[in-house]
Each structure stands twice: as C-alpha cells, then as structure tokens.
Amino acid sequence: MALLDYVTTILPQMMIGLGTTLEMYFASLILVLPLGVIFAILKLMGPKPVRWILNVYTWAWRGTPLLLQLFIVIYGFPVIGINLPKFLAAAGVFCLNMSAYVTEIMRAAIGSVDKGQYEACKVLGMSYPQTMLRVIIPQSFRIALPPTCNEAINLIKDTALVSVINLMDVTRTAVIIANRDFRIVSYIIAFIIFLLLTSFMVKVFAYLEKKATAYD
Amino acid sequence: MELTKTKNDREVMIRMINIHKSFGDVHVLEGVNLNVYRGEVIAVIGPSGSGKSTLLRCINKLELINEGAIEIEGTIIESVNMPDYPVASNQQVKASLGKTGMVFQNFNLFPHMTALQNVIEAPIHVKKIKKEEAIALGKRQLDRVGLSDKYDAYPSKLSGGQKQRVAIARALAMSPDVILFDEPTSALDPELIGEVLDVIKKLAEERMTMIVVTHEMSFAKEISDRVIFMDNRNIVADSPPDEFFNNQEHPRIKAFLEKMLSNKN
Amino acid sequence: MPLGFFDYIAENMPLILNGLKFTVKLWVIVVVVMLPLSTLCAIAKVSGPKWLRKILNVYTWIFRGSPLILQLYLAYFGLPYLGIVLEPMTVVITVFILCVVAYQTEIVRGGILSTDKGQYEACKALGMSYGQTMLRVVIPQTVRKILPQTCSEVIVAFKDTCLVSAIGLGDLLRSARELVIGDLRVDAFAVVLVFYLLVSSILVLVFNKLEKKYSVYV
Ligand SMILES: Nc1ncnc2c1ncn2[C@@H]1O[C@H](COP(=O)(O)OP(=O)(O)O)[C@@H](O)[C@H]1O
Ligand SMILES: [Mg+2]
C-alpha cells in the first residue's frame, strides 16, 4: 500500500489512541495544582503528624520509578484484594506522582520568598492567613511556574506508560498496528503526535511565564 | 526654649523600660530605657551592629524582648519579668501595634502589586475600609509623597527613591501615630536620597511622631528634636541635635562623627 | 502453608539478583557515557558549525519531546521491520544513552550560556584561545552551576532504567512483575520498592553533600 493511503487508514485508530492519551492526561492533571498547593502549605505549617505523613509521601513517590508505582497499583493491588478500574487507577497514580513533585516545587517557592515580605505584612497588621494568601502564595506561584510547567510537559510523556498496562493510548495503538502490519509508520505518527503536543505546550507555557512575570 | 513645653507636660507615646534583647548568646540590648513623646522626631545613630535596628524592631514586636516592658500610648504591649507592668489584652495590643508604621531599608514592597495596590492592601484587608474609599485614600497618600503619576506602576518599574516613597505612602495609609524608619535611604543611590529625605522632612513639619535610624548626619541635625546615639548595647547619648553635634564631649561619639563626616567627602 | 516473606524472597533470589544486575549495569553505562558525551554535544551546540548545530537541535528536540518508552518500542520492535536486527542490550543501551544525553546536553548548554560575557572578555584580553577559554574558565564554572540539575538527571536515569521491563527485558522490575503475577503475592514488589527508595535516597544524600561542597566557592 502506498504510504499516504496507509497513513489514512491507520490515522483514525491513532486518533482514538490520542483521545485516550489526552483523557488520561487531563484526568491526571486536574487535581495536581490544588493538591500540590495544599500539601505544600500543610508541609510548611500543618500539624506535626500531617507534616510527617506528607514527608513520607513526597519521599516515597519521588524516590521510586513511576512504572513501579503503576505496577503496584495495577498488578499488586488485585492480589491483596483491591480492584480498581484500570483507567482511574492509572490516573490516580499519575496524579499523586506529579503532585509529589509539585508539592516540593511549591514548598521551595514559598520558602524562597523574602523574609521582608512577612515583616511588611506584620507591620501592616495583616493576619497570617492574609499574609500567606494575599502576599506569599501569589509570589510563590510565579516562582513555581516554570518548574511546574516542566512537570506538566513530563506528564504528557509519562502517560505513555499506560501502554505497558494495555490501555489503548497512542503508544499502545502504535505498537499494535506496527506488529500487525510489520511497518513502523505508526511509530512515526506517534512520535509526531508527541512532538507536536510537547512543542505546543512549550510555546503555551513560555507565553504563560511571560505573562506571569509581567511585573518584573 | 521657654516656648516648648517641658517633657513632663507632654504625652508619652512610647515607653521602653529596661529592655534586654539577645540573639542566642549575643546580647544586643542591655537594659535600654527610652521615652518617645507625641510629635517628636528622634534620630537614632551609631555604629553598625550597635542594635539600632533591633531597638526599632522591638517596638513593633518584630523582635520579642527577653526582659523589660514596652508601652504604646498607655497600652502595655509586651512585658517580660516585669510584674508591675501587666500586658494588655490581645485585642488592645493588636490595636496599639496598629498605631505603629514601619519603613524598611530595602522597602519590602509587594512585587506583584502596583504602587496603589501596595498602599490600599492593608486599609482594605486589615481596616476593612470600602474599596472605593481605600483607592481615594491610597491616591491621596501617593500624591502626598509626590507619586501622582505612578499609581499603576509595579515596583520593578520604579527607582529606589520612588519605591521607598511608595513604602512611606503604604505606612501613612494606615494612619499611624508613629512611624519607625530603619535606614530608609541606605539602599539608595546618592542622587535618590534627597527625594526620600524631603518626604520625611515634610512629615516632620506636620509633627508626625517618628523614630529614624539614619547615617545622614546633616539630615538628623536638621529634622530631629532629639538625637540618640547607640553603642555597646545601650543608648549612650540622648540630647538635642544642637548640643549633640556642636558640643560633643564624648570621645567615642566625636570619633564616630568625624568618621561619618570624612566619609561624606 | 505459604512461605514467609524472607523465605519466599530467598527462594527467588537468583531471579531477583539477575534483574538487579541488569538494572545496575544499564544505569552505570548510561551515566558514564552521558557526562562526557553531553558536554561535547553542548559545546558543539553553542559553538559548532551551523549544520552540526541544526542536527543537534533536531536531535534534542525529538528525544526530549517524545516519551522514552516510545523510543524504546520503536528501536526494539520497529527496527527489525526495516531489516535492522541488533543485540537487545545494544538497542536498549543506545536508546537510553541517546535520550539521557539529549536532556543533559540542554542542561550543560544552559549552564554554558549563563556564564557572564565578562568572563569571555577577560579571557580574550589575556590572550587565551577559544579552546583554553572553554576548558579552563567556562566549563569549570558551568560544572558547579549545573551540578544540582545533573544530579537529579542521574537519579531520573536510575529510575528510568525500569522502563526496559516494558519491552520484556529482564530487569529488576520485570522479574518482580513475573513473580507477582505468577505467584499471586506482592512480596517481590516490596523488594523493588525498597531497592529504588534506598538507592535514590542514598543518591540524594550523596549529591546533597556534593552540592554543598561545591557551592562553597560560589
Ligand atoms: N536575627 C538575628 N539573629 C542573630 N543575630 C542578630 C539578628 N539580628 C541582629 N543580630 C545581631 O545583633 C546585633 C545588632 O544588630 P542590629 O540591631 O541590626 O544593629 P544595627 O542596626 O545598629 O546595625 C548585631 O551584632 C547583629 O549581628
Ligand atoms: Mg540596622
């Protein structure tokens, strides 16, 4: 079959795969920001046991491979009697994984705000929540934005791991088509899809960062 | 001289009694006593590391004292090991602290807010003033420090002198009874110092009570009612500027003044 | 009566050790090659001839813009369809190196570019050649600056080694998955979990020490 004809025949399947990839991406991403911010704040000033739990959480999640986390939930949980729908379980793993990174990013960003900002708030009579919500956290968002965007780009690439647990995302679709037809065109299309996605995200995030630092 | 009231007739605004403050093993203040009267401008000078900033920061509880008592407008806001001076209720302490304003050496403006937003932040969220009123108030304060054309500028777009004037407007917007200045011109390029000093001078003319830590000797001489010299963890001189600068007997102070003057030129 | 945790692990030690050996071998090779190669690529990207820069730009763009696992699939399953048949280990190592070097190249390049222009001017004024300038002045400064990112890249590479289990090679994670699915017990995952946590924590500690030591001069 001519290349162009072949591409048109497999493209619809690839697009369905892309749909799954994007669904997985957004399902994972949606809770990351709120979780990361809340965890970071709790880690800085929550009660001791909460801080302790969160320390273990970020340590364990950032210290182990994402694929291992995925395997534990997909293959390990059923063995001990926990059966979760595959898609949700995977999205949960991705979400908690990225949240662990964003928590640390936010915590570092909050910690890097100048001490003078707290003092200025104090002499103006602002309460602690006011200080955090109106002065410190808005500033730390801007500090945290570039590394967080970076994590968001990593996430789209990380979603490709669901191919290993047989979810039909772009990557899994490419493998199956290639094995069926003995051609690598589907791989090339998968590459192009990811390159377009990540390049597009790089552009969008660069624009965002520029907007967010308008006051500099 | 007869025209000015004697100290005893005037209202004491801030009273610091036997203040001790240390950081770990380092004693910074050792039994400092100081009264500040309403309408008075006090210049605090002294070598670097002598505890000037610490003294100022104890007044508004940015630093907590190890011993002594501090009273603002009759309310005891802090008292350690001083049973005769019981601390007022939390609410009263908070209200009295609200009567103090502070201007920092490095401005500490909020970088993500415009000049006007910086000024109206606390009036809206602390004093709960209506937004429109706060905006009018904020603009008035910015006009007062000569920044009518910078309402919407972010701090990064302002010169050091302009930033410090926004910081002064921010303090003024809370209608403080006393403003504490911690080396307000030390972070500024020489050509920008004048514009900030002029604003402080104007406030002095309006009889705003102020405590100004400064290395600008001629400025201290010109605006202050009293000069306080700090050295060796305490106040070692407390006199009117004429006497302080022109009839200085104290050898350490004389040496310090000579050094400051020779640095200038 | 099922075996206890330790007996079970002891019984399956050969399989686990095999996987472990594979994982560590892959990681060490990747890290050893990554550091010099990425430095060369970065220098070429900053000051090489235009055609080389273009090629390297496309290279880093492709490898950083797509998932590593897709790269592995293409090389491992796809290349044979083009008549290219290679040792599995060769394929895996090559893909890993290409991917990790792409990321590290950008890190080094960022470090080189952030060096103050005055440093180049000072070298020029002292009559140093371009090679001398880079080797003796710019690169040493860059090393210190990019140390934190490089350390985290080394840890990422370590964690990424487990991706080879996706193409059926017998690394630690693959061995564990087989045990879990085969014996319907999760003990093997616990071993892998502890292994990765332990090694990455040690790496973090060592690298923190290293960073502290080198930031003294900054
Ligand atoms: N937060 C702090 N922790 C430890 N030491 C401090 C702290 N703040 C000030 N000091 C020390 O207290 C002394 C007085 O400092 P400071 O009040 O800032 O002096 P000045 O403002 O007169 O230069 C100095 O020796 C300084 O090192
Ligand atoms: Mg000071």
XYZ file of C-alpha atoms and ligand atoms in Angstrom:
727
model
C 0.000 0.000 0.000
C 1.280 3.463 -0.795
C 2.459 5.404 2.238
C -0.232 8.046 2.032
C -3.039 5.508 1.726
C -1.607 3.558 4.622
C -1.419 6.644 6.791
C -5.064 7.500 6.056
C -6.168 4.005 7.009
C -4.372 3.933 10.361
C -4.857 7.574 11.289
C -8.395 7.122 12.703
C -7.156 4.413 15.086
C -4.227 6.601 16.107
C -6.629 9.455 16.808
C -8.695 7.258 19.095
C -5.459 6.445 20.885
C -4.679 10.145 21.121
C -8.103 10.643 22.694
C -7.226 8.139 25.413
C -3.834 9.779 25.955
C -5.428 13.217 26.356
C -8.179 11.889 28.617
C -5.535 10.272 30.795
C -3.510 13.485 30.773
C -6.299 15.764 31.898
C -7.770 13.269 34.353
C -4.339 13.111 35.992
C -3.618 16.819 35.814
C -6.865 18.237 37.118
C -6.172 17.704 40.819
C -2.419 18.254 40.741
C -2.366 22.015 41.307
C -4.783 22.127 44.245
C -3.171 19.077 45.829
C 0.354 20.407 45.338
C -0.512 23.775 46.875
C -2.445 22.327 49.809
C 0.226 19.725 50.513
C 2.966 22.361 50.337
C 1.160 24.606 52.821
C 0.421 21.672 55.132
C 4.015 20.564 54.865
C 5.163 24.018 55.946
C 2.700 24.660 58.745
C 0.327 21.740 59.209
C 0.193 19.739 62.437
C 3.216 17.519 63.047
C 1.665 14.150 62.121
C 0.349 15.601 58.846
C 3.768 17.010 58.047
C 5.319 13.675 58.807
C 2.922 11.813 56.529
C 3.489 14.286 53.724
C 7.251 13.961 54.095
C 6.974 10.205 53.673
C 4.619 10.720 50.737
C 6.904 13.049 48.742
C 9.948 10.995 49.634
C 8.432 7.677 48.555
C 6.796 8.959 45.417
C 9.777 10.912 44.169
C 12.195 8.155 45.105
C 10.608 5.348 43.088
C 10.001 4.855 39.360
C 6.568 5.779 38.099
C 6.295 2.445 36.312
C 6.812 0.614 39.602
C 4.036 2.664 41.188
C 1.822 1.786 38.259
C 2.667 -1.926 38.530
C 1.984 -1.957 42.251
C -1.471 -0.496 41.754
C -2.386 -2.458 38.622
C -0.847 -5.870 39.426
C -0.192 -5.693 43.152
C -3.468 -4.266 44.465
C -5.691 -7.008 42.967
C -3.519 -9.622 44.681
C -4.318 -8.102 48.063
C -7.966 -7.742 47.146
C -8.172 -4.149 45.918
C -9.682 -3.987 42.448
C -9.739 -0.550 40.824
C -10.819 0.350 37.298
C -7.608 0.474 35.251
C -8.081 3.948 33.839
C -8.881 5.552 37.182
C -6.107 3.688 38.954
C -3.557 4.860 36.393
C -4.840 8.452 36.527
C -4.614 8.316 40.317
C -1.016 7.135 40.188
C -0.025 9.854 37.721
C -1.828 12.480 39.761
C -0.206 11.516 43.053
C 3.174 11.224 41.341
C 3.099 14.695 39.805
C 1.544 16.155 42.966
C 4.545 14.932 44.946
C 6.845 16.866 42.633
C 4.632 19.968 42.585
C 4.397 19.874 46.390
C 8.166 20.115 46.637
C 8.308 22.816 43.969
C 5.679 24.889 45.785
C 7.317 24.357 49.146
C 10.659 25.535 47.808
C 8.966 28.508 46.149
C 7.151 29.543 49.336
C 10.404 29.147 51.254
C 12.257 31.351 48.785
C 10.016 34.383 49.302
C 11.977 37.089 51.092
C 11.580 37.318 54.870
C 10.986 41.047 54.473
C 7.635 40.296 52.851
C 6.404 38.637 56.053
C 7.673 41.575 58.104
C 5.981 44.110 55.841
C 2.692 42.215 56.272
C 3.153 42.038 60.003
C 3.767 45.748 60.462
C 0.684 46.424 58.346
C -1.348 44.300 60.760
C -2.162 41.525 58.291
C -3.118 38.164 59.780
C -1.178 35.011 58.991
C -3.750 33.632 56.523
C -3.941 37.041 54.836
C -0.165 37.169 54.609
C 0.012 33.725 53.031
C -2.969 34.019 50.714
C -2.525 37.595 49.504
C 1.233 38.119 49.541
C 3.352 34.992 49.893
C 1.489 32.412 47.809
C 0.837 34.697 44.799
C 4.564 35.403 44.698
C 5.495 31.746 45.081
C 3.166 30.821 42.201
C 5.285 32.915 39.923
C 8.472 31.349 41.229
C 6.989 27.856 40.916
C 5.513 28.348 37.461
C 8.486 27.336 35.251
C 9.315 24.083 37.070
C 5.611 23.236 37.327
C 5.166 23.747 33.568
C 8.119 21.458 33.102
C 6.367 18.787 35.157
C 3.195 19.272 33.134
C 5.184 18.539 29.965
C 6.766 15.498 31.615
C 3.296 14.246 32.481
C 2.167 14.003 28.861
C 5.236 11.881 28.142
C 4.686 9.831 31.298
C 1.144 8.937 30.249
C 2.764 6.741 27.569
C 3.499 4.297 30.380
C -0.129 3.168 30.343
C 0.763 1.298 27.161
C 2.545 -1.180 29.422
C -0.663 -1.994 31.281
C -2.525 -2.436 27.984
C -4.561 0.757 27.919
C -5.069 1.764 24.290
C -3.297 5.107 24.262
C -1.345 6.485 21.285
C 1.736 4.481 22.142
C -0.034 1.149 22.637
C -2.002 1.718 19.425
C 1.235 2.378 17.551
C 2.785 -0.844 18.847
C -0.239 -2.944 17.938
C -0.557 -1.507 14.443
C 3.172 -1.947 13.830
C 3.083 -5.568 14.964
C 0.033 -6.254 12.811
C 1.305 -4.642 9.600
C 5.073 -5.100 10.025
C 5.574 -1.392 9.324
C 6.945 1.365 11.546
C 4.741 4.140 10.168
C 2.502 4.048 13.248
C 5.548 4.693 15.427
C 6.482 7.690 13.329
C 2.960 9.057 13.669
C 3.106 8.551 17.448
C 6.403 10.440 17.540
C 4.949 13.285 15.503
C 1.901 13.465 17.775
C 4.069 13.701 20.903
C 6.476 16.188 19.343
C 3.565 18.395 18.323
C 1.979 18.124 21.766
C 5.158 18.894 23.713
C 6.236 21.691 21.358
C 2.782 23.229 21.610
C 2.913 23.011 25.395
C 6.368 24.566 25.480
C 5.007 27.507 23.481
C 1.901 27.924 25.641
C 3.877 27.716 28.869
C 6.511 30.156 27.641
C 3.684 32.603 26.918
C 2.186 31.988 30.354
C 5.507 32.543 32.072
C 5.977 35.783 30.191
C 2.523 36.976 31.236
C 3.007 35.935 34.842
C 6.268 37.821 35.210
C 4.871 40.992 33.691
C 5.643 42.812 36.930
C 9.352 42.039 36.849
C 13.313 77.478 74.823
C 10.504 78.685 77.089
C 8.025 78.257 74.275
C 8.451 74.493 74.019
C 6.616 72.608 76.678
C 8.693 70.709 79.148
C 8.767 66.976 78.747
C 6.574 66.443 81.738
C 3.620 68.202 80.151
C 3.694 66.070 77.062
C 2.103 62.746 76.338
C 4.458 59.822 76.269
C 3.749 57.811 73.108
C 6.232 55.019 73.501
C 7.853 53.925 76.698
C 10.612 51.320 76.675
C 11.575 50.125 80.130
C 14.692 48.117 80.904
C 14.756 46.328 77.547
C 17.026 43.303 77.228
C 17.366 41.505 73.944
C 19.774 38.831 72.838
C 20.126 36.532 69.855
C 21.367 33.271 71.280
C 24.496 34.195 73.211
C 24.811 37.621 71.619
C 23.458 40.394 73.817
C 22.250 43.206 71.621
C 20.304 45.402 74.031
C 21.084 45.558 77.734
C 18.647 47.492 79.853
C 17.627 50.155 77.374
C 15.222 52.845 78.587
C 13.589 55.261 76.192
C 10.578 57.566 76.149
C 9.209 58.960 72.935
C 6.804 61.885 73.145
C 3.968 62.676 70.759
C 5.060 64.843 67.844
C 8.715 64.178 68.436
C 11.250 63.240 65.765
C 14.060 61.104 67.096
C 17.180 60.354 65.097
C 18.955 57.157 66.095
C 22.596 56.959 65.078
C 25.519 54.778 65.961
C 27.983 52.297 64.514
C 26.762 49.326 62.526
C 25.814 46.384 64.733
C 25.130 48.550 67.774
C 21.481 47.430 67.958
C 19.663 50.315 66.268
C 17.510 48.095 64.080
C 16.856 45.733 66.946
C 15.671 48.606 69.143
C 13.252 49.709 66.434
C 12.053 46.187 65.726
C 11.343 45.548 69.403
C 8.893 48.448 69.425
C 6.533 46.759 66.957
C 7.292 43.226 68.144
C 9.142 42.158 65.013
C 11.627 41.012 67.643
C 10.473 39.724 71.016
C 12.332 41.028 74.047
C 13.972 38.859 76.711
C 13.226 41.242 79.529
C 11.564 44.585 80.101
C 8.290 46.239 79.146
C 7.065 48.248 76.192
C 4.124 50.601 76.305
C 2.480 52.276 73.337
C 0.002 55.096 74.044
C -0.621 53.782 77.534
C -1.127 50.166 76.477
C 1.490 47.701 77.647
C 2.095 45.552 74.594
C 4.869 43.392 75.947
C 6.221 42.678 79.405
C 8.795 40.112 80.451
C 9.860 39.675 84.077
C 8.166 42.989 84.944
C 5.222 42.137 87.240
C 4.403 45.839 87.729
C 3.600 46.146 84.042
C 0.815 43.697 83.133
C 0.335 43.138 79.407
C -2.965 44.406 77.993
C -5.497 42.142 76.285
C -4.613 40.709 72.882
C -7.128 42.979 71.258
C -5.654 46.111 72.840
C -2.131 45.032 71.971
C -3.151 44.493 68.374
C -4.855 47.887 68.237
C -1.776 49.609 69.659
C 0.573 47.832 67.266
C -1.739 49.058 64.510
C -0.814 52.577 65.530
C 2.794 51.998 64.517
C 4.034 52.062 60.951
C 7.404 50.949 59.659
C 9.586 51.748 56.664
C 12.354 49.284 55.878
C 15.812 49.792 54.459
C 15.051 47.573 51.476
C 11.447 48.724 51.012
C 9.753 45.283 51.191
C 7.145 46.378 48.699
C 4.879 43.611 47.397
C 6.359 42.949 43.936
C 3.165 41.500 42.478
C 1.102 44.585 43.269
C 1.131 48.042 41.715
C 2.079 51.079 43.787
C -1.572 51.810 44.500
C -2.378 48.167 45.301
C 0.540 48.129 47.724
C -0.872 51.158 49.504
C -4.519 50.018 49.690
C -3.843 46.363 50.570
C -3.851 46.818 54.334
C -6.578 49.502 54.524
C -8.936 47.142 52.667
C -7.994 43.842 54.270
C -6.952 44.908 57.747
C -9.003 48.018 58.404
C -11.871 46.743 56.200
C -12.286 50.101 54.509
C -14.525 50.073 51.403
C -12.565 49.647 48.197
C -13.520 52.990 46.644
C -12.632 54.833 49.824
C -9.359 52.959 50.058
C -8.479 53.854 46.482
C -9.169 57.527 47.160
C -7.096 57.287 50.336
C -4.278 55.461 48.540
C -4.144 58.040 45.774
C -4.050 60.817 48.362
C -1.086 59.196 50.095
C 0.774 58.635 46.832
C 0.126 62.280 45.912
C 1.496 63.264 49.295
C 4.844 61.580 48.528
C 4.922 63.023 45.014
C 3.978 59.916 43.034
C 0.722 61.037 41.399
C 1.901 59.605 38.085
C 2.890 56.155 39.390
C -0.374 54.691 40.728
C -0.301 51.729 38.361
C 3.442 51.118 38.193
C 4.827 47.844 39.533
C 7.734 48.216 41.999
C 10.173 46.746 39.454
C 9.488 49.749 37.233
C 10.272 52.276 39.970
C 13.595 53.743 41.070
C 14.816 53.075 44.608
C 13.704 56.509 45.741
C 10.258 56.012 44.266
C 9.968 52.581 45.856
C 10.811 53.992 49.264
C 8.249 56.753 48.797
C 5.604 54.129 47.961
C 6.623 52.320 51.148
C 6.140 55.544 53.110
C 2.735 56.080 51.491
C 1.846 52.490 52.387
C 2.701 53.163 56.019
C 0.830 56.509 56.014
C -2.322 54.928 54.601
C -2.826 53.099 57.907
C -2.868 56.493 59.696
C -0.189 55.522 62.207
C 0.551 57.635 65.260
C 4.242 56.866 64.976
C 6.406 55.746 62.051
C 9.638 53.796 62.518
C 12.234 54.289 59.786
C 15.111 51.815 59.610
C 17.827 53.408 57.489
C 15.329 54.469 54.828
C 17.994 55.820 52.471
C 20.831 53.334 52.963
C 19.865 51.200 49.963
C 19.555 54.187 47.643
C 21.884 55.666 45.054
C 23.205 59.001 46.374
C 21.250 61.061 43.865
C 17.962 59.490 45.035
C 18.430 60.059 48.762
C 17.186 63.651 48.662
C 13.690 62.865 47.395
C 13.080 60.442 50.269
C 14.535 62.745 52.923
C 12.313 65.548 51.614
C 9.233 63.418 52.200
C 10.346 62.599 55.738
C 11.076 66.277 56.370
C 7.581 67.178 55.245
C 6.183 64.655 57.722
C 8.355 66.181 60.446
C 6.874 69.578 59.669
C 3.395 68.046 60.048
C 4.503 66.907 63.539
C 4.299 63.198 62.750
C 5.973 61.238 65.549
C 8.932 59.447 64.009
C 11.955 57.418 65.021
C 14.520 57.458 62.241
C 17.624 55.292 62.200
C 19.936 57.061 59.804
C 23.515 57.655 58.735
C 22.646 61.027 57.188
C 24.131 63.375 59.796
C 23.033 66.687 58.317
C 19.533 65.307 57.914
C 19.482 64.136 61.530
C 20.660 67.538 62.635
C 18.053 69.330 60.567
C 14.882 67.395 61.363
C 15.313 65.765 64.735
C 14.211 67.000 68.123
C 16.496 64.525 69.834
C 19.488 62.516 68.739
C 20.077 59.135 70.290
C 23.470 57.511 69.997
C 23.724 53.758 70.454
C 26.889 51.902 71.298
C 27.816 48.923 73.458
C 24.286 47.526 73.677
C 22.746 50.672 75.037
C 21.872 54.289 74.492
C 24.982 56.290 75.381
C 23.737 59.763 74.459
C 20.322 61.348 74.199
C 20.401 65.071 73.506
C 19.016 67.831 71.255
C 20.806 67.956 67.874
C 22.496 71.332 68.536
C 24.115 70.058 71.653
C 24.853 66.649 70.142
C 26.591 67.820 67.002
C 28.167 71.067 68.154
C 29.179 70.481 71.756
C 30.051 66.810 71.712
C 32.302 65.822 74.597
C 32.063 62.045 74.411
C 35.260 60.758 72.728
C 33.622 57.719 71.039
C 30.858 59.853 69.582
C 33.304 62.517 68.467
C 35.350 59.879 66.652
C 32.189 58.440 65.081
C 31.021 61.854 63.884
C 34.424 62.690 62.435
C 34.450 59.403 60.564
C 30.945 59.980 59.199
C 31.868 63.460 58.034
C 35.093 62.376 56.366
C 33.255 59.518 54.605
C 30.866 62.016 53.145
C 33.535 63.847 51.211
C 1.406 -23.226 54.449
C 2.754 -20.392 52.282
C 6.367 -19.295 52.684
C 7.156 -16.290 54.862
C 8.410 -13.104 53.234
C 12.106 -13.790 53.702
C 11.938 -17.449 52.724
C 9.976 -16.532 49.644
C 12.467 -13.856 48.647
C 15.396 -16.170 49.365
C 13.867 -18.832 47.167
C 13.550 -16.396 44.281
C 16.864 -14.664 44.885
C 18.514 -15.779 41.624
C 15.765 -14.194 39.523
C 15.809 -11.006 41.583
C 19.591 -10.765 41.533
C 19.621 -11.232 37.778
C 17.227 -8.367 37.364
C 19.224 -6.264 39.787
C 22.458 -6.857 37.879
C 20.833 -5.825 34.652
C 19.385 -2.636 36.170
C 22.649 -1.514 37.753
C 24.720 -2.353 34.672
C 22.440 -0.344 32.411
C 22.455 2.624 34.753
C 26.232 2.710 35.230
C 26.916 2.522 31.495
C 24.382 5.254 30.784
C 25.775 7.631 33.406
C 29.406 7.040 32.444
C 28.732 7.793 28.794
C 26.255 10.598 29.444
C 28.575 13.061 31.154
C 31.358 13.458 28.543
C 29.067 12.999 25.555
C 26.580 15.637 26.665
C 29.375 18.110 27.342
C 30.668 17.627 23.799
C 27.177 17.975 22.348
C 26.569 21.135 24.372
C 29.825 22.746 23.252
C 29.006 21.794 19.656
C 25.553 23.263 20.096
C 26.969 26.523 21.398
C 29.935 26.979 19.097
C 29.914 24.236 16.447
C 29.357 24.749 12.707
C 25.841 25.645 11.700
C 24.954 22.293 10.124
C 26.033 20.449 13.261
C 24.048 22.775 15.462
C 20.968 22.167 13.303
C 21.371 18.398 13.557
C 21.836 18.576 17.316
C 18.807 20.820 17.667
C 16.638 18.296 15.856
C 18.168 15.504 17.915
C 17.488 17.061 21.308
C 14.055 18.212 20.167
C 12.998 14.687 19.167
C 14.415 12.874 22.167
C 13.195 15.376 24.755
C 9.839 15.830 23.060
C 8.747 12.181 22.987
C 8.365 9.509 25.665
C 11.373 7.303 26.300
C 9.157 4.251 26.202
C 8.035 5.103 22.661
C 11.688 5.433 21.667
C 12.353 2.013 23.158
C 9.388 0.441 21.359
C 10.450 1.869 18.019
C 14.040 0.748 18.365
C 13.262 -2.652 19.810
C 10.142 -3.720 17.928
C 10.255 -1.342 14.949
C 13.793 -1.503 13.615
C 13.586 -5.209 12.701
C 10.810 -4.305 10.236
C 13.414 -2.190 8.434
C 15.742 -5.166 8.379
C 17.884 -3.848 11.230
C 18.387 -6.560 13.814
C 20.626 -5.810 16.799
C 21.506 -7.279 20.177
C 18.664 -6.363 22.583
C 21.131 -4.968 25.107
C 22.770 -2.827 22.395
C 19.417 -1.400 21.401
C 18.416 -0.621 24.957
C 21.715 0.967 25.910
C 21.832 3.050 22.738
C 18.313 4.393 23.181
C 18.875 5.172 26.837
C 22.101 6.997 26.116
C 20.573 8.982 23.275
C 17.659 10.032 25.449
C 19.576 10.892 28.600
C 22.285 12.728 26.654
C 19.625 14.828 24.942
C 18.355 16.083 28.317
C 21.825 16.532 29.766
C 23.017 18.414 26.664
C 20.364 21.048 27.264
C 21.361 21.316 30.910
C 25.021 21.836 30.044
C 24.153 24.253 27.272
C 22.050 26.317 29.697
C 24.998 26.383 32.088
C 27.449 27.494 29.407
C 25.120 30.200 28.135
C 24.556 31.577 31.621
C 28.264 32.294 32.026
C 28.842 36.013 32.191
C 30.016 37.689 28.985
C 32.729 39.395 31.035
C 34.445 36.026 31.528
C 34.922 35.632 27.771
C 36.128 39.220 27.509
C 38.603 38.722 30.337
C 39.991 35.591 28.626
C 40.253 37.426 25.344
C 42.062 40.305 26.996
C 44.507 37.781 28.464
C 45.141 36.335 25.017
C 43.579 32.924 25.739
C 42.387 30.826 22.798
C 38.762 29.757 22.456
C 39.661 26.223 23.498
C 41.508 27.479 26.562
C 38.660 29.805 27.415
C 36.119 26.986 27.327
C 38.220 24.310 29.003
C 39.922 26.354 31.683
C 37.373 29.042 32.513
C 33.845 28.474 31.217
C 33.383 24.713 31.688
C 34.677 24.635 35.312
C 32.202 27.372 36.215
C 29.462 25.554 34.344
C 30.080 22.311 36.213
C 29.351 23.972 39.516
C 26.268 25.716 38.215
C 24.684 22.640 36.659
C 25.605 20.229 39.425
C 22.134 20.139 41.025
C 20.331 19.532 37.724
C 22.907 16.947 36.697
C 22.484 15.076 39.955
C 18.741 14.977 39.532
C 19.218 13.795 35.940
C 21.370 10.912 37.188
C 18.604 9.936 39.609
C 15.985 10.206 36.863
C 18.130 7.951 34.668
C 18.311 5.473 37.512
C 14.551 5.371 37.925
C 14.011 5.211 34.159
C 16.062 2.035 33.811
C 12.968 0.099 34.829
C 11.333 1.059 31.530
C 13.222 -1.774 29.838
C 10.833 -4.139 31.580
C 8.184 -2.796 29.228
C 9.913 -4.378 26.232
C 10.346 -7.654 28.043
C 13.964 -7.429 29.115
C 14.693 -8.943 32.485
C 15.444 -6.026 34.740
C 14.537 -5.956 38.412
C 11.004 -4.688 37.885
C 10.302 -7.259 35.160
C 11.437 -10.090 37.422
C 9.249 -8.763 40.209
C 6.215 -8.430 37.983
C 6.582 -12.018 36.851
C 6.753 -13.181 40.445
C 3.715 -11.131 41.462
C 1.578 -12.288 38.571
C 2.846 -15.877 38.740
C 2.631 -16.454 42.484
C -0.179 -14.044 43.289
C 1.771 -12.437 46.110
C 3.187 -8.902 46.255
C 6.411 -9.534 48.174
C 8.604 -9.002 45.125
C 7.191 -5.503 44.575
C 8.104 -4.671 48.145
C 11.685 -5.658 47.401
C 11.812 -3.472 44.286
C 10.203 -0.590 46.155
C 12.743 -0.767 48.934
C 15.594 -1.104 46.459
C 14.662 2.007 44.460
C 13.832 4.035 47.564
C 17.077 3.067 49.210
C 19.303 3.770 46.213
C 17.614 7.035 45.290
C 17.759 8.214 48.905
C 21.454 7.401 49.077
C 21.995 9.217 45.790
C 20.108 12.250 47.095
C 22.210 12.289 50.267
C 25.495 11.922 48.397
C 24.544 14.566 45.862
C 23.435 16.989 48.578
C 26.863 16.624 50.166
C 28.494 17.148 46.792
C 26.413 20.235 46.083
C 27.173 21.698 49.476
C 30.872 21.132 48.987
C 30.920 22.810 45.612
C 28.610 25.670 46.421
C 31.147 26.904 48.982
C 33.050 28.665 46.253
C 30.064 30.294 44.582
N 18.065 37.807 63.696
C 19.296 37.897 64.258
N 19.934 36.778 64.650
C 21.151 36.843 65.227
N 21.815 37.985 65.437
C 21.241 39.138 65.067
C 19.954 39.147 64.450
N 19.628 40.425 64.176
C 20.659 41.171 64.610
N 21.629 40.417 65.150
C 22.882 40.886 65.748
O 22.558 41.880 66.670
C 23.483 42.934 66.618
C 22.776 44.251 66.387
O 22.166 44.227 65.140
P 21.326 45.445 64.557
O 20.255 45.776 65.511
O 20.882 45.072 63.188
O 22.391 46.606 64.514
P 22.381 47.960 63.675
O 21.023 48.131 63.101
O 22.741 49.007 64.651
O 23.411 47.828 62.615
C 24.482 42.593 65.542
O 25.614 42.072 66.147
C 23.782 41.557 64.728
O 24.707 40.661 64.186
Mg 20.393 48.154 61.073
